[in-house]
């Protein structure tokens, strides 16, 4: 049985750290976050991605303690090169976010979208910076700003 490695030629991963922000009314909370991505290039400009975000801290609103436990999502990403080393991208998808409020767990899910840029530092690696809106319903917004490293397998 012959197996073609070209089917995996466009597979990549990304790890990043940053902040997750929650805004509702006049209240804004900021937490640390770690994110991992696995993606597959379908064409030179279109990819599909799976995301995993984990919150690394919690915040207090009065006597209430809130934390983003984590989130998972699937995205379609479009990208374009600006120069040989700089690229821009946009993604749209669906996420599920898990959170806790005073130790009681809950979740929300819905459409998500984001934009970002990358800078190639080698043939198989790039520095990335992006913003992703994970939730935006009923006056509540949840988004991440993540700096990361993207690498080709």
PDB file of C-alpha atoms in Angstrom, residues 41 43-47 77-91 115-120:
ATOM      1  CA  UNK A  41      -4.173  24.016   3.938  1.00  0.00           C
ATOM      2  CA  UNK A  43      -5.364  25.604  -1.157  1.00  0.00           C
ATOM      3  CA  UNK A  44      -2.529  28.143  -0.876  1.00  0.00           C
ATOM      4  CA  UNK A  45      -5.081  30.671   0.461  1.00  0.00           C
ATOM      5  CA  UNK A  46      -7.707  28.577   2.303  1.00  0.00           C
ATOM      6  CA  UNK A  47      -7.283  26.334   5.349  1.00  0.00           C
ATOM      7  CA  UNK A  77      -9.210  30.608   7.341  1.00  0.00           C
ATOM      8  CA  UNK A  78      -8.478  32.743   4.277  1.00  0.00           C
ATOM      9  CA  UNK A  79      -5.008  34.215   3.861  1.00  0.00           C
ATOM     10  CA  UNK A  80      -3.017  36.435   1.515  1.00  0.00           C
ATOM     11  CA  UNK A  81       0.637  37.440   1.273  1.00  0.00           C
ATOM     12  CA  UNK A  82       1.406  41.150   1.547  1.00  0.00           C
ATOM     13  CA  UNK A  83       5.145  40.647   0.954  1.00  0.00           C
ATOM     14  CA  UNK A  84       7.296  37.545   0.747  1.00  0.00           C
ATOM     15  CA  UNK A  85       7.576  37.435   4.566  1.00  0.00           C
ATOM     16  CA  UNK A  86       4.328  39.098   5.740  1.00  0.00           C
ATOM     17  CA  UNK A  87       0.846  37.660   5.431  1.00  0.00           C
ATOM     18  CA  UNK A  88      -2.635  38.575   6.636  1.00  0.00           C
ATOM     19  CA  UNK A  89      -5.570  36.308   7.379  1.00  0.00           C
ATOM     20  CA  UNK A  90      -9.187  36.193   8.453  1.00  0.00           C
ATOM     21  CA  UNK A  91     -11.058  33.284   9.983  1.00  0.00           C
ATOM     22  CA  UNK A 115      -8.197  38.694  11.832  1.00  0.00           C
ATOM     23  CA  UNK A 116      -4.443  38.594  12.109  1.00  0.00           C
ATOM     24  CA  UNK A 117      -1.018  38.780  10.520  1.00  0.00           C
ATOM     25  CA  UNK A 118       2.093  36.646  10.399  1.00  0.00           C
ATOM     26  CA  UNK A 119       5.781  37.236   9.773  1.00  0.00           C
ATOM     27  CA  UNK A 120       7.874  34.387   8.352  1.00  0.00           C
TER      28      UNK A 120
END
